[in-house]
JSON list of C-alpha atoms in Angstrom, two decimals:
[
{"chain": "A", "resi": 1, "resn": "MET", "atom": "CA", "xyz": [0.00, 0.00, 0.00]},
{"chain": "A", "resi": 2, "resn": "ALA", "atom": "CA", "xyz": [1.11, 3.56, -0.68]},
{"chain": "A", "resi": 3, "resn": "PRO", "atom": "CA", "xyz": [2.18, 5.60, 2.35]},
{"chain": "A", "resi": 4, "resn": "ARG", "atom": "CA", "xyz": [-0.50, 7.80, 3.88]},
{"chain": "A", "resi": 5, "resn": "ARG", "atom": "CA", "xyz": [-0.45, 11.25, 2.35]},
{"chain": "A", "resi": 6, "resn": "LYS", "atom": "CA", "xyz": [-1.02, 14.65, 3.90]},
{"chain": "A", "resi": 7, "resn": "LYS", "atom": "CA", "xyz": [-4.52, 15.23, 5.26]},
{"chain": "A", "resi": 8, "resn": "ILE", "atom": "CA", "xyz": [-6.21, 18.19, 3.55]},
{"chain": "A", "resi": 9, "resn": "TYR", "atom": "CA", "xyz": [-9.63, 18.18, 5.23]},
{"chain": "A", "resi": 10, "resn": "GLU", "atom": "CA", "xyz": [-11.74, 16.05, 7.56]},
{"chain": "A", "resi": 11, "resn": "GLY", "atom": "CA", "xyz": [-15.52, 16.26, 7.70]},
{"chain": "A", "resi": 12, "resn": "LYS", "atom": "CA", "xyz": [-18.22, 14.25, 9.44]},
{"chain": "A", "resi": 13, "resn": "ALA", "atom": "CA", "xyz": [-18.27, 11.42, 6.91]},
{"chain": "A", "resi": 14, "resn": "LYS", "atom": "CA", "xyz": [-15.12, 11.75, 4.80]},
{"chain": "A", "resi": 15, "resn": "ILE", "atom": "CA", "xyz": [-11.43, 12.66, 4.88]},
{"chain": "A", "resi": 16, "resn": "LEU", "atom": "CA", "xyz": [-9.58, 14.25, 1.98]},
{"chain": "A", "resi": 17, "resn": "TYR", "atom": "CA", "xyz": [-5.88, 13.50, 1.49]},
{"chain": "A", "resi": 18, "resn": "GLU", "atom": "CA", "xyz": [-3.32, 14.89, -0.92]},
{"chain": "A", "resi": 19, "resn": "GLY", "atom": "CA", "xyz": [-3.53, 13.03, -4.23]},
{"chain": "A", "resi": 20, "resn": "PRO", "atom": "CA", "xyz": [-0.73, 11.28, -6.12]},
{"chain": "A", "resi": 21, "resn": "GLU", "atom": "CA", "xyz": [-0.72, 13.96, -8.84]},
{"chain": "A", "resi": 22, "resn": "PRO", "atom": "CA", "xyz": [-1.32, 17.74, -8.85]},
{"chain": "A", "resi": 23, "resn": "GLY", "atom": "CA", "xyz": [-5.01, 18.54, -9.06]},
{"chain": "A", "resi": 24, "resn": "THR", "atom": "CA", "xyz": [-6.11, 15.27, -7.45]},
{"chain": "A", "resi": 25, "resn": "LEU", "atom": "CA", "xyz": [-7.21, 14.16, -3.98]},
{"chain": "A", "resi": 26, "resn": "ILE", "atom": "CA", "xyz": [-7.87, 10.86, -2.24]},
{"chain": "A", "resi": 27, "resn": "GLN", "atom": "CA", "xyz": [-11.35, 10.78, -0.69]},
{"chain": "A", "resi": 28, "resn": "TYR", "atom": "CA", "xyz": [-11.67, 8.38, 2.26]},
{"chain": "A", "resi": 29, "resn": "PHE", "atom": "CA", "xyz": [-15.14, 7.31, 3.42]},
{"chain": "A", "resi": 30, "resn": "LYS", "atom": "CA", "xyz": [-15.50, 7.02, 7.20]},
{"chain": "A", "resi": 31, "resn": "ASP", "atom": "CA", "xyz": [-17.90, 4.80, 9.12]},
{"chain": "A", "resi": 32, "resn": "ASP", "atom": "CA", "xyz": [-19.02, 7.70, 11.33]},
{"chain": "A", "resi": 33, "resn": "SER", "atom": "CA", "xyz": [-22.70, 8.48, 11.19]},
{"chain": "A", "resi": 34, "resn": "THR", "atom": "CA", "xyz": [-23.96, 12.06, 11.05]},
{"chain": "A", "resi": 35, "resn": "GLU", "atom": "CA", "xyz": [-27.48, 10.97, 12.02]},
{"chain": "A", "resi": 36, "resn": "ILE", "atom": "CA", "xyz": [-26.82, 9.52, 15.49]},
{"chain": "A", "resi": 37, "resn": "PRO", "atom": "CA", "xyz": [-27.83, 11.83, 18.38]},
{"chain": "A", "resi": 38, "resn": "ALA", "atom": "CA", "xyz": [-24.99, 14.06, 19.56]},
{"chain": "A", "resi": 39, "resn": "HIS", "atom": "CA", "xyz": [-24.71, 12.38, 22.97]},
{"chain": "A", "resi": 40, "resn": "ARG", "atom": "CA", "xyz": [-23.88, 9.04, 21.32]},
{"chain": "A", "resi": 41, "resn": "LYS", "atom": "CA", "xyz": [-20.42, 8.66, 19.82]},
{"chain": "A", "resi": 42, "resn": "ALA", "atom": "CA", "xyz": [-20.82, 5.87, 17.32]},
{"chain": "A", "resi": 43, "resn": "SER", "atom": "CA", "xyz": [-19.79, 4.55, 13.95]},
{"chain": "A", "resi": 44, "resn": "ILE", "atom": "CA", "xyz": [-21.30, 1.94, 11.68]},
{"chain": "A", "resi": 45, "resn": "GLU", "atom": "CA", "xyz": [-18.90, -0.74, 10.56]},
{"chain": "A", "resi": 46, "resn": "GLY", "atom": "CA", "xyz": [-19.05, -1.05, 6.79]},
{"chain": "A", "resi": 47, "resn": "LYS", "atom": "CA", "xyz": [-20.93, 2.20, 6.10]},
{"chain": "A", "resi": 48, "resn": "GLY", "atom": "CA", "xyz": [-17.89, 3.84, 4.53]},
{"chain": "A", "resi": 49, "resn": "VAL", "atom": "CA", "xyz": [-17.35, 0.85, 2.25]},
{"chain": "A", "resi": 50, "resn": "LEU", "atom": "CA", "xyz": [-20.96, 0.95, 1.09]},
{"chain": "A", "resi": 51, "resn": "ASN", "atom": "CA", "xyz": [-20.95, 4.71, 0.47]},
{"chain": "A", "resi": 52, "resn": "ASN", "atom": "CA", "xyz": [-17.68, 4.46, -1.46]},
{"chain": "A", "resi": 53, "resn": "ARG", "atom": "CA", "xyz": [-19.16, 1.82, -3.76]},
{"chain": "A", "resi": 54, "resn": "LEU", "atom": "CA", "xyz": [-22.49, 3.60, -4.15]},
{"chain": "A", "resi": 55, "resn": "SER", "atom": "CA", "xyz": [-20.90, 6.98, -4.88]},
{"chain": "A", "resi": 56, "resn": "GLU", "atom": "CA", "xyz": [-18.63, 5.32, -7.45]},
{"chain": "A", "resi": 57, "resn": "PHE", "atom": "CA", "xyz": [-21.67, 3.72, -9.09]},
{"chain": "A", "resi": 58, "resn": "PHE", "atom": "CA", "xyz": [-23.60, 6.99, -9.34]},
{"chain": "A", "resi": 59, "resn": "MET", "atom": "CA", "xyz": [-20.66, 9.16, -10.40]},
{"chain": "A", "resi": 60, "resn": "GLN", "atom": "CA", "xyz": [-19.72, 6.71, -13.15]},
{"chain": "A", "resi": 61, "resn": "GLY", "atom": "CA", "xyz": [-23.33, 6.71, -14.29]},
{"chain": "A", "resi": 62, "resn": "LEU", "atom": "CA", "xyz": [-23.30, 10.51, -14.46]},
{"chain": "A", "resi": 63, "resn": "THR", "atom": "CA", "xyz": [-20.07, 10.40, -16.48]},
{"chain": "A", "resi": 64, "resn": "ASN", "atom": "CA", "xyz": [-21.71, 7.98, -18.91]},
{"chain": "A", "resi": 65, "resn": "ILE", "atom": "CA", "xyz": [-24.54, 10.45, -19.64]},
{"chain": "A", "resi": 66, "resn": "GLY", "atom": "CA", "xyz": [-22.22, 13.44, -19.90]},
{"chain": "A", "resi": 67, "resn": "VAL", "atom": "CA", "xyz": [-22.69, 15.05, -16.49]},
{"chain": "A", "resi": 68, "resn": "PRO", "atom": "CA", "xyz": [-19.25, 16.28, -15.35]},
{"chain": "A", "resi": 69, "resn": "ASN", "atom": "CA", "xyz": [-18.12, 15.24, -11.87]},
{"chain": "A", "resi": 70, "resn": "HIS", "atom": "CA", "xyz": [-15.00, 14.90, -9.76]},
{"chain": "A", "resi": 71, "resn": "PHE", "atom": "CA", "xyz": [-14.73, 11.08, -9.76]},
{"chain": "A", "resi": 72, "resn": "ILE", "atom": "CA", "xyz": [-11.69, 9.50, -11.44]},
{"chain": "A", "resi": 73, "resn": "ARG", "atom": "CA", "xyz": [-11.56, 5.94, -10.08]},
{"chain": "A", "resi": 74, "resn": "ARG", "atom": "CA", "xyz": [-11.99, 3.85, -6.95]},
{"chain": "A", "resi": 75, "resn": "VAL", "atom": "CA", "xyz": [-8.66, 3.08, -5.26]},
{"chain": "A", "resi": 76, "resn": "ASN", "atom": "CA", "xyz": [-9.76, 0.49, -2.71]},
{"chain": "A", "resi": 77, "resn": "MET", "atom": "CA", "xyz": [-12.74, -0.43, -0.51]},
{"chain": "A", "resi": 78, "resn": "ARG", "atom": "CA", "xyz": [-12.79, 2.95, 1.26]},
{"chain": "A", "resi": 79, "resn": "GLU", "atom": "CA", "xyz": [-10.95, 5.39, -1.00]},
{"chain": "A", "resi": 80, "resn": "GLN", "atom": "CA", "xyz": [-11.41, 6.95, -4.40]},
{"chain": "A", "resi": 81, "resn": "LEU", "atom": "CA", "xyz": [-9.27, 9.23, -6.53]},
{"chain": "A", "resi": 82, "resn": "ILE", "atom": "CA", "xyz": [-11.03, 12.50, -7.33]},
{"chain": "A", "resi": 83, "resn": "ARG", "atom": "CA", "xyz": [-10.32, 15.80, -9.03]},
{"chain": "A", "resi": 84, "resn": "GLN", "atom": "CA", "xyz": [-9.49, 18.66, -6.71]},
{"chain": "A", "resi": 85, "resn": "VAL", "atom": "CA", "xyz": [-12.13, 21.36, -7.08]},
{"chain": "A", "resi": 86, "resn": "GLU", "atom": "CA", "xyz": [-13.01, 24.69, -5.54]},
{"chain": "A", "resi": 87, "resn": "ILE", "atom": "CA", "xyz": [-16.20, 23.87, -3.66]},
{"chain": "A", "resi": 88, "resn": "ILE", "atom": "CA", "xyz": [-19.01, 26.42, -3.81]},
{"chain": "A", "resi": 89, "resn": "PRO", "atom": "CA", "xyz": [-20.17, 26.79, -0.17]},
{"chain": "A", "resi": 90, "resn": "LEU", "atom": "CA", "xyz": [-23.71, 25.61, -0.89]},
{"chain": "A", "resi": 91, "resn": "GLU", "atom": "CA", "xyz": [-25.72, 22.45, -0.55]},
{"chain": "A", "resi": 92, "resn": "VAL", "atom": "CA", "xyz": [-27.93, 22.15, -3.62]},
{"chain": "A", "resi": 93, "resn": "ILE", "atom": "CA", "xyz": [-31.17, 20.40, -2.65]},
{"chain": "A", "resi": 94, "resn": "VAL", "atom": "CA", "xyz": [-33.59, 18.88, -5.16]},
{"chain": "A", "resi": 95, "resn": "ARG", "atom": "CA", "xyz": [-37.04, 17.88, -3.88]},
{"chain": "A", "resi": 96, "resn": "ASN", "atom": "CA", "xyz": [-39.52, 15.63, -5.72]},
{"chain": "A", "resi": 97, "resn": "PHE", "atom": "CA", "xyz": [-41.86, 14.85, -2.81]},
{"chain": "A", "resi": 98, "resn": "ALA", "atom": "CA", "xyz": [-42.67, 16.68, 0.41]},
{"chain": "A", "resi": 99, "resn": "ALA", "atom": "CA", "xyz": [-40.56, 15.46, 3.33]},
{"chain": "A", "resi": 100, "resn": "GLY", "atom": "CA", "xyz": [-38.51, 16.90, 6.14]},
{"chain": "A", "resi": 101, "resn": "ASN", "atom": "CA", "xyz": [-38.07, 20.67, 6.07]},
{"chain": "A", "resi": 102, "resn": "ILE", "atom": "CA", "xyz": [-40.43, 21.54, 3.24]},
{"chain": "A", "resi": 103, "resn": "ALA", "atom": "CA", "xyz": [-43.25, 19.46, 4.73]},
{"chain": "A", "resi": 104, "resn": "LYS", "atom": "CA", "xyz": [-42.88, 21.30, 8.05]},
{"chain": "A", "resi": 105, "resn": "ARG", "atom": "CA", "xyz": [-42.53, 24.76, 6.51]},
{"chain": "A", "resi": 106, "resn": "LEU", "atom": "CA", "xyz": [-45.53, 24.46, 4.22]},
{"chain": "A", "resi": 107, "resn": "GLY", "atom": "CA", "xyz": [-47.72, 22.14, 6.28]},
{"chain": "A", "resi": 108, "resn": "LEU", "atom": "CA", "xyz": [-47.65, 19.42, 3.62]},
{"chain": "A", "resi": 109, "resn": "GLU", "atom": "CA", "xyz": [-48.24, 15.75, 4.31]},
{"chain": "A", "resi": 110, "resn": "GLU", "atom": "CA", "xyz": [-45.05, 13.73, 3.96]},
{"chain": "A", "resi": 111, "resn": "GLY", "atom": "CA", "xyz": [-44.93, 12.00, 0.60]},
{"chain": "A", "resi": 112, "resn": "THR", "atom": "CA", "xyz": [-47.06, 14.57, -1.24]},
{"chain": "A", "resi": 113, "resn": "PRO", "atom": "CA", "xyz": [-45.78, 14.84, -4.85]},
{"chain": "A", "resi": 114, "resn": "LEU", "atom": "CA", "xyz": [-44.53, 18.34, -5.63]},
{"chain": "A", "resi": 115, "resn": "PRO", "atom": "CA", "xyz": [-45.81, 20.11, -8.78]},
{"chain": "A", "resi": 116, "resn": "ARG", "atom": "CA", "xyz": [-42.30, 19.84, -10.24]},
{"chain": "A", "resi": 117, "resn": "PRO", "atom": "CA", "xyz": [-38.79, 19.25, -8.89]},
{"chain": "A", "resi": 118, "resn": "ILE", "atom": "CA", "xyz": [-37.86, 22.15, -6.60]},
{"chain": "A", "resi": 119, "resn": "VAL", "atom": "CA", "xyz": [-34.26, 23.30, -6.25]},
{"chain": "A", "resi": 120, "resn": "GLU", "atom": "CA", "xyz": [-33.24, 24.97, -2.97]},
{"chain": "A", "resi": 121, "resn": "TYR", "atom": "CA", "xyz": [-29.94, 26.06, -1.46]},
{"chain": "A", "resi": 122, "resn": "SER", "atom": "CA", "xyz": [-28.45, 26.00, 2.00]},
{"chain": "A", "resi": 123, "resn": "TYR", "atom": "CA", "xyz": [-25.25, 27.69, 3.12]},
{"chain": "A", "resi": 124, "resn": "LYS", "atom": "CA", "xyz": [-22.65, 25.11, 4.13]},
{"chain": "A", "resi": 125, "resn": "SER", "atom": "CA", "xyz": [-21.93, 25.82, 7.80]},
{"chain": "A", "resi": 126, "resn": "ASP", "atom": "CA", "xyz": [-22.14, 23.20, 10.53]},
{"chain": "A", "resi": 127, "resn": "ASP", "atom": "CA", "xyz": [-21.97, 25.92, 13.18]},
{"chain": "A", "resi": 128, "resn": "LEU", "atom": "CA", "xyz": [-25.03, 27.67, 11.72]},
{"chain": "A", "resi": 129, "resn": "GLY", "atom": "CA", "xyz": [-26.94, 24.50, 10.93]},
{"chain": "A", "resi": 130, "resn": "ASP", "atom": "CA", "xyz": [-26.70, 24.90, 7.14]},
{"chain": "A", "resi": 131, "resn": "PRO", "atom": "CA", "xyz": [-29.35, 27.66, 6.87]},
{"chain": "A", "resi": 132, "resn": "MET", "atom": "CA", "xyz": [-31.45, 27.99, 3.74]},
{"chain": "A", "resi": 133, "resn": "VAL", "atom": "CA", "xyz": [-30.48, 30.90, 1.48]},
{"chain": "A", "resi": 134, "resn": "SER", "atom": "CA", "xyz": [-32.03, 32.50, -1.58]},
{"chain": "A", "resi": 135, "resn": "GLU", "atom": "CA", "xyz": [-30.39, 33.21, -4.93]},
{"chain": "A", "resi": 136, "resn": "GLU", "atom": "CA", "xyz": [-30.29, 36.88, -3.89]},
{"chain": "A", "resi": 137, "resn": "TYR", "atom": "CA", "xyz": [-28.07, 36.00, -0.90]},
{"chain": "A", "resi": 138, "resn": "ILE", "atom": "CA", "xyz": [-25.84, 33.79, -3.03]},
{"chain": "A", "resi": 139, "resn": "VAL", "atom": "CA", "xyz": [-25.18, 36.48, -5.63]},
{"chain": "A", "resi": 140, "resn": "ALA", "atom": "CA", "xyz": [-24.90, 39.31, -3.06]},
{"chain": "A", "resi": 141, "resn": "PHE", "atom": "CA", "xyz": [-22.25, 37.48, -1.00]},
{"chain": "A", "resi": 142, "resn": "GLY", "atom": "CA", "xyz": [-20.32, 36.39, -4.08]},
{"chain": "A", "resi": 143, "resn": "TRP", "atom": "CA", "xyz": [-20.64, 32.64, -3.57]},
{"chain": "A", "resi": 144, "resn": "ALA", "atom": "CA", "xyz": [-21.83, 32.29, -7.17]},
{"chain": "A", "resi": 145, "resn": "ASN", "atom": "CA", "xyz": [-23.08, 34.58, -9.94]},
{"chain": "A", "resi": 146, "resn": "GLN", "atom": "CA", "xyz": [-26.37, 34.33, -11.81]},
{"chain": "A", "resi": 147, "resn": "GLN", "atom": "CA", "xyz": [-24.84, 32.35, -14.67]},
{"chain": "A", "resi": 148, "resn": "ASP", "atom": "CA", "xyz": [-23.36, 29.92, -12.15]},
{"chain": "A", "resi": 149, "resn": "LEU", "atom": "CA", "xyz": [-26.80, 29.47, -10.58]},
{"chain": "A", "resi": 150, "resn": "ASP", "atom": "CA", "xyz": [-28.39, 28.78, -13.96]},
{"chain": "A", "resi": 151, "resn": "ASP", "atom": "CA", "xyz": [-25.72, 26.15, -14.62]},
{"chain": "A", "resi": 152, "resn": "ILE", "atom": "CA", "xyz": [-26.12, 24.67, -11.12]},
{"chain": "A", "resi": 153, "resn": "VAL", "atom": "CA", "xyz": [-29.88, 24.26, -11.59]},
{"chain": "A", "resi": 154, "resn": "ALA", "atom": "CA", "xyz": [-29.32, 22.60, -14.98]},
{"chain": "A", "resi": 155, "resn": "LEU", "atom": "CA", "xyz": [-26.77, 20.20, -13.43]},
{"chain": "A", "resi": 156, "resn": "ALA", "atom": "CA", "xyz": [-28.99, 19.44, -10.44]},
{"chain": "A", "resi": 157, "resn": "LEU", "atom": "CA", "xyz": [-32.02, 18.63, -12.61]},
{"chain": "A", "resi": 158, "resn": "ARG", "atom": "CA", "xyz": [-29.95, 16.34, -14.85]},
{"chain": "A", "resi": 159, "resn": "VAL", "atom": "CA", "xyz": [-28.70, 14.52, -11.76]},
{"chain": "A", "resi": 160, "resn": "ASN", "atom": "CA", "xyz": [-32.29, 14.28, -10.55]},
{"chain": "A", "resi": 161, "resn": "ASP", "atom": "CA", "xyz": [-33.50, 12.76, -13.82]},
{"chain": "A", "resi": 162, "resn": "PHE", "atom": "CA", "xyz": [-30.71, 10.19, -13.76]},
{"chain": "A", "resi": 163, "resn": "LEU", "atom": "CA", "xyz": [-31.03, 9.22, -10.10]},
{"chain": "A", "resi": 164, "resn": "SER", "atom": "CA", "xyz": [-34.84, 9.09, -10.19]},
{"chain": "A", "resi": 165, "resn": "GLY", "atom": "CA", "xyz": [-34.75, 6.64, -13.10]},
{"chain": "A", "resi": 166, "resn": "VAL", "atom": "CA", "xyz": [-32.04, 4.44, -11.60]},
{"chain": "A", "resi": 167, "resn": "PHE", "atom": "CA", "xyz": [-33.76, 4.22, -8.22]},
{"chain": "A", "resi": 168, "resn": "TYR", "atom": "CA", "xyz": [-37.24, 3.68, -9.64]},
{"chain": "A", "resi": 169, "resn": "GLY", "atom": "CA", "xyz": [-35.86, 0.79, -11.68]},
{"chain": "A", "resi": 170, "resn": "VAL", "atom": "CA", "xyz": [-35.06, -1.06, -8.43]},
{"chain": "A", "resi": 171, "resn": "GLY", "atom": "CA", "xyz": [-38.27, -0.13, -6.64]},
{"chain": "A", "resi": 172, "resn": "ILE", "atom": "CA", "xyz": [-37.03, 2.95, -4.78]},
{"chain": "A", "resi": 173, "resn": "LYS", "atom": "CA", "xyz": [-38.59, 6.42, -4.78]},
{"chain": "A", "resi": 174, "resn": "LEU", "atom": "CA", "xyz": [-36.14, 9.35, -4.79]},
{"chain": "A", "resi": 175, "resn": "VAL", "atom": "CA", "xyz": [-37.86, 11.77, -2.43]},
{"chain": "A", "resi": 176, "resn": "ASP", "atom": "CA", "xyz": [-35.09, 14.36, -2.36]},
{"chain": "A", "resi": 177, "resn": "PHE", "atom": "CA", "xyz": [-31.31, 14.66, -2.34]},
{"chain": "A", "resi": 178, "resn": "LYS", "atom": "CA", "xyz": [-28.50, 17.16, -1.94]},
{"chain": "A", "resi": 179, "resn": "ILE", "atom": "CA", "xyz": [-25.30, 17.56, -3.89]},
{"chain": "A", "resi": 180, "resn": "GLU", "atom": "CA", "xyz": [-22.32, 19.88, -3.85]},
{"chain": "A", "resi": 181, "resn": "ILE", "atom": "CA", "xyz": [-20.92, 21.68, -6.86]},
{"chain": "A", "resi": 182, "resn": "GLY", "atom": "CA", "xyz": [-17.28, 22.60, -7.43]},
{"chain": "A", "resi": 183, "resn": "ARG", "atom": "CA", "xyz": [-15.38, 24.81, -9.82]},
{"chain": "A", "resi": 184, "resn": "ILE", "atom": "CA", "xyz": [-12.57, 23.34, -11.87]},
{"chain": "A", "resi": 185, "resn": "TRP", "atom": "CA", "xyz": [-10.17, 25.55, -13.79]},
{"chain": "A", "resi": 186, "resn": "ASP", "atom": "CA", "xyz": [-8.38, 25.01, -17.08]},
{"chain": "A", "resi": 187, "resn": "GLY", "atom": "CA", "xyz": [-6.27, 28.14, -17.42]},
{"chain": "A", "resi": 188, "resn": "ASP", "atom": "CA", "xyz": [-8.72, 31.04, -17.44]},
{"chain": "A", "resi": 189, "resn": "PHE", "atom": "CA", "xyz": [-11.63, 28.76, -18.31]},
{"chain": "A", "resi": 190, "resn": "MET", "atom": "CA", "xyz": [-13.89, 27.62, -15.46]},
{"chain": "A", "resi": 191, "resn": "ARG", "atom": "CA", "xyz": [-16.58, 24.96, -15.43]},
{"chain": "A", "resi": 192, "resn": "LEU", "atom": "CA", "xyz": [-18.87, 23.57, -12.77]},
{"chain": "A", "resi": 193, "resn": "ILE", "atom": "CA", "xyz": [-18.94, 19.88, -11.87]},
{"chain": "A", "resi": 194, "resn": "VAL", "atom": "CA", "xyz": [-20.71, 17.63, -9.36]},
{"chain": "A", "resi": 195, "resn": "ALA", "atom": "CA", "xyz": [-18.49, 16.94, -6.32]},
{"chain": "A", "resi": 196, "resn": "ASP", "atom": "CA", "xyz": [-18.53, 15.43, -2.81]},
{"chain": "A", "resi": 197, "resn": "GLU", "atom": "CA", "xyz": [-20.56, 12.17, -2.94]},
{"chain": "A", "resi": 198, "resn": "ILE", "atom": "CA", "xyz": [-23.89, 10.64, -3.91]},
{"chain": "A", "resi": 199, "resn": "SER", "atom": "CA", "xyz": [-25.04, 8.04, -1.39]},
{"chain": "A", "resi": 200, "resn": "PRO", "atom": "CA", "xyz": [-27.91, 7.33, 1.03]},
{"chain": "A", "resi": 201, "resn": "ASP", "atom": "CA", "xyz": [-26.19, 9.84, 3.35]},
{"chain": "A", "resi": 202, "resn": "CYS", "atom": "CA", "xyz": [-27.43, 12.64, 1.09]},
{"chain": "A", "resi": 203, "resn": "CYS", "atom": "CA", "xyz": [-30.68, 11.19, -0.32]},
{"chain": "A", "resi": 204, "resn": "ARG", "atom": "CA", "xyz": [-34.15, 10.42, 1.01]},
{"chain": "A", "resi": 205, "resn": "LEU", "atom": "CA", "xyz": [-35.08, 7.03, -0.39]},
{"chain": "A", "resi": 206, "resn": "TRP", "atom": "CA", "xyz": [-38.39, 5.21, 0.17]},
{"chain": "A", "resi": 207, "resn": "ASP", "atom": "CA", "xyz": [-39.47, 1.80, -1.03]},
{"chain": "A", "resi": 208, "resn": "VAL", "atom": "CA", "xyz": [-42.00, 2.36, -3.82]},
{"chain": "A", "resi": 209, "resn": "LYS", "atom": "CA", "xyz": [-44.48, -0.24, -2.55]},
{"chain": "A", "resi": 210, "resn": "THR", "atom": "CA", "xyz": [-44.14, -0.14, 1.25]},
{"chain": "A", "resi": 211, "resn": "GLY", "atom": "CA", "xyz": [-42.83, 3.39, 1.89]},
{"chain": "A", "resi": 212, "resn": "GLU", "atom": "CA", "xyz": [-40.03, 1.89, 4.03]},
{"chain": "A", "resi": 213, "resn": "LYS", "atom": "CA", "xyz": [-37.18, 4.36, 4.50]},
{"chain": "A", "resi": 214, "resn": "LEU", "atom": "CA", "xyz": [-33.85, 3.25, 3.03]},
{"chain": "A", "resi": 215, "resn": "ASP", "atom": "CA", "xyz": [-31.75, 6.27, 3.99]},
{"chain": "A", "resi": 216, "resn": "ARG", "atom": "CA", "xyz": [-30.45, 8.48, 6.79]},
{"chain": "A", "resi": 217, "resn": "ASP", "atom": "CA", "xyz": [-33.95, 8.95, 8.22]},
{"chain": "A", "resi": 218, "resn": "ALA", "atom": "CA", "xyz": [-34.07, 5.22, 8.92]},
{"chain": "A", "resi": 219, "resn": "MET", "atom": "CA", "xyz": [-30.95, 5.68, 11.03]},
{"chain": "A", "resi": 220, "resn": "ARG", "atom": "CA", "xyz": [-32.66, 8.29, 13.17]},
{"chain": "A", "resi": 221, "resn": "GLN", "atom": "CA", "xyz": [-35.59, 5.99, 13.80]},
{"chain": "A", "resi": 222, "resn": "GLN", "atom": "CA", "xyz": [-33.79, 2.73, 14.46]},
{"chain": "A", "resi": 223, "resn": "GLY", "atom": "CA", "xyz": [-31.91, 3.80, 17.59]},
{"chain": "A", "resi": 224, "resn": "ALA", "atom": "CA", "xyz": [-29.36, 1.15, 18.49]},
{"chain": "A", "resi": 225, "resn": "GLY", "atom": "CA", "xyz": [-30.58, -1.35, 15.90]},
{"chain": "A", "resi": 226, "resn": "PRO", "atom": "CA", "xyz": [-28.81, -2.48, 12.72]},
{"chain": "A", "resi": 227, "resn": "MET", "atom": "CA", "xyz": [-28.59, 1.09, 11.50]},
{"chain": "A", "resi": 228, "resn": "ALA", "atom": "CA", "xyz": [-26.80, 0.58, 8.18]},
{"chain": "A", "resi": 229, "resn": "ASP", "atom": "CA", "xyz": [-29.06, -2.21, 6.96]},
{"chain": "A", "resi": 230, "resn": "PRO", "atom": "CA", "xyz": [-31.06, 0.21, 4.74]},
{"chain": "A", "resi": 231, "resn": "TYR", "atom": "CA", "xyz": [-27.80, 1.18, 3.02]},
{"chain": "A", "resi": 232, "resn": "THR", "atom": "CA", "xyz": [-27.02, -2.50, 2.49]},
{"chain": "A", "resi": 233, "resn": "GLU", "atom": "CA", "xyz": [-30.45, -2.99, 0.91]},
{"chain": "A", "resi": 234, "resn": "VAL", "atom": "CA", "xyz": [-29.90, -0.06, -1.48]},
{"chain": "A", "resi": 235, "resn": "ALA", "atom": "CA", "xyz": [-26.53, -1.46, -2.54]},
{"chain": "A", "resi": 236, "resn": "ARG", "atom": "CA", "xyz": [-28.02, -4.96, -2.94]},
{"chain": "A", "resi": 237, "resn": "ARG", "atom": "CA", "xyz": [-30.82, -3.73, -5.19]},
{"chain": "A", "resi": 238, "resn": "LEU", "atom": "CA", "xyz": [-28.38, -1.77, -7.33]},
{"chain": "A", "resi": 239, "resn": "GLY", "atom": "CA", "xyz": [-26.07, -4.77, -7.64]},
{"chain": "A", "resi": 240, "resn": "VAL", "atom": "CA", "xyz": [-23.05, -3.07, -6.05]},
{"chain": "A", "resi": 241, "resn": "LEU", "atom": "CA", "xyz": [-23.01, -4.74, -2.62]},
{"chain": "A", "resi": 242, "resn": "PRO", "atom": "CA", "xyz": [-19.41, -5.58, -1.61]},
{"chain": "A", "resi": 243, "resn": "THR", "atom": "CA", "xyz": [-18.90, -9.15, -0.44]},
{"chain": "A", "resi": 244, "resn": "ASN", "atom": "CA", "xyz": [-16.89, -8.37, 2.69]},
{"chain": "A", "resi": 245, "resn": "VAL", "atom": "CA", "xyz": [-18.77, -5.61, 4.50]},
{"chain": "A", "resi": 246, "resn": "GLY", "atom": "CA", "xyz": [-18.99, -5.83, 8.28]},
{"chain": "A", "resi": 247, "resn": "HIS", "atom": "CA", "xyz": [-19.62, -9.23, 9.84]},
{"chain": "A", "resi": 248, "resn": "GLY", "atom": "CA", "xyz": [-21.72, -11.76, 7.97]},
{"chain": "A", "resi": 249, "resn": "GLY", "atom": "CA", "xyz": [-22.21, -9.25, 5.14]},
{"chain": "A", "resi": 250, "resn": "LYS", "atom": "CA", "xyz": [-24.14, -6.80, 7.31]},
{"chain": "A", "resi": 251, "resn": "PRO", "atom": "CA", "xyz": [-22.79, -3.52, 8.72]},
{"chain": "A", "resi": 252, "resn": "THR", "atom": "CA", "xyz": [-23.04, -3.26, 12.49]},
{"chain": "A", "resi": 253, "resn": "LEU", "atom": "CA", "xyz": [-23.19, -0.37, 14.94]},
{"chain": "A", "resi": 254, "resn": "ILE", "atom": "CA", "xyz": [-20.10, 0.20, 17.08]},
{"chain": "A", "resi": 255, "resn": "ASN", "atom": "CA", "xyz": [-20.52, 2.35, 20.20]}
]
């Protein structure tokens, strides 16, 4: 194995290391869960492996339909080689059905189909709780200009079309999801690409027939149970389940 490189950044679910070549990074997927109550320090054995495989699957799919993204290749069970990008400090949220925040804000019943996919933004700040922001805020504070926002919406809706079709094909409803967008430079030329990850950590996924949650919300509800099992089910349906995750093929909670 190659020696461990310099750590660039560590978040709640991933670590970024210096890449083997200029303009690249190694993205390491942790087992830590962002959905466990703050008073419980816990990780889920195998979650990082699943999210690495799932994000690889979705990013490669986006590449195949011409949606630019940061993924280059998977390195091992927990790491992938990615392009280094300048992340725009926004979470781009696409909603197809009412759930979570929008259901509470507008008094909608969870699961209500929205008239069309709705794109929202939140400012990336753990300390502030990722507050929602409008396009006016984004342009005023210089996080992105109006042309950037038009391009971001176009990217987000293409991702939504792709993910919705893939999930529906295996009996899963894509309720909503969030992505991050980064800038990549080629001399003076800049383009926007999909970055970060695409996994059940950043999607709401419900079984089409039963409404069973197969995502981070299931983690909140299951308490100390087999919290990553929904992720395993998503990977199994998509045909990307690794053969050596956790014990007996099932991720387990570690307190």
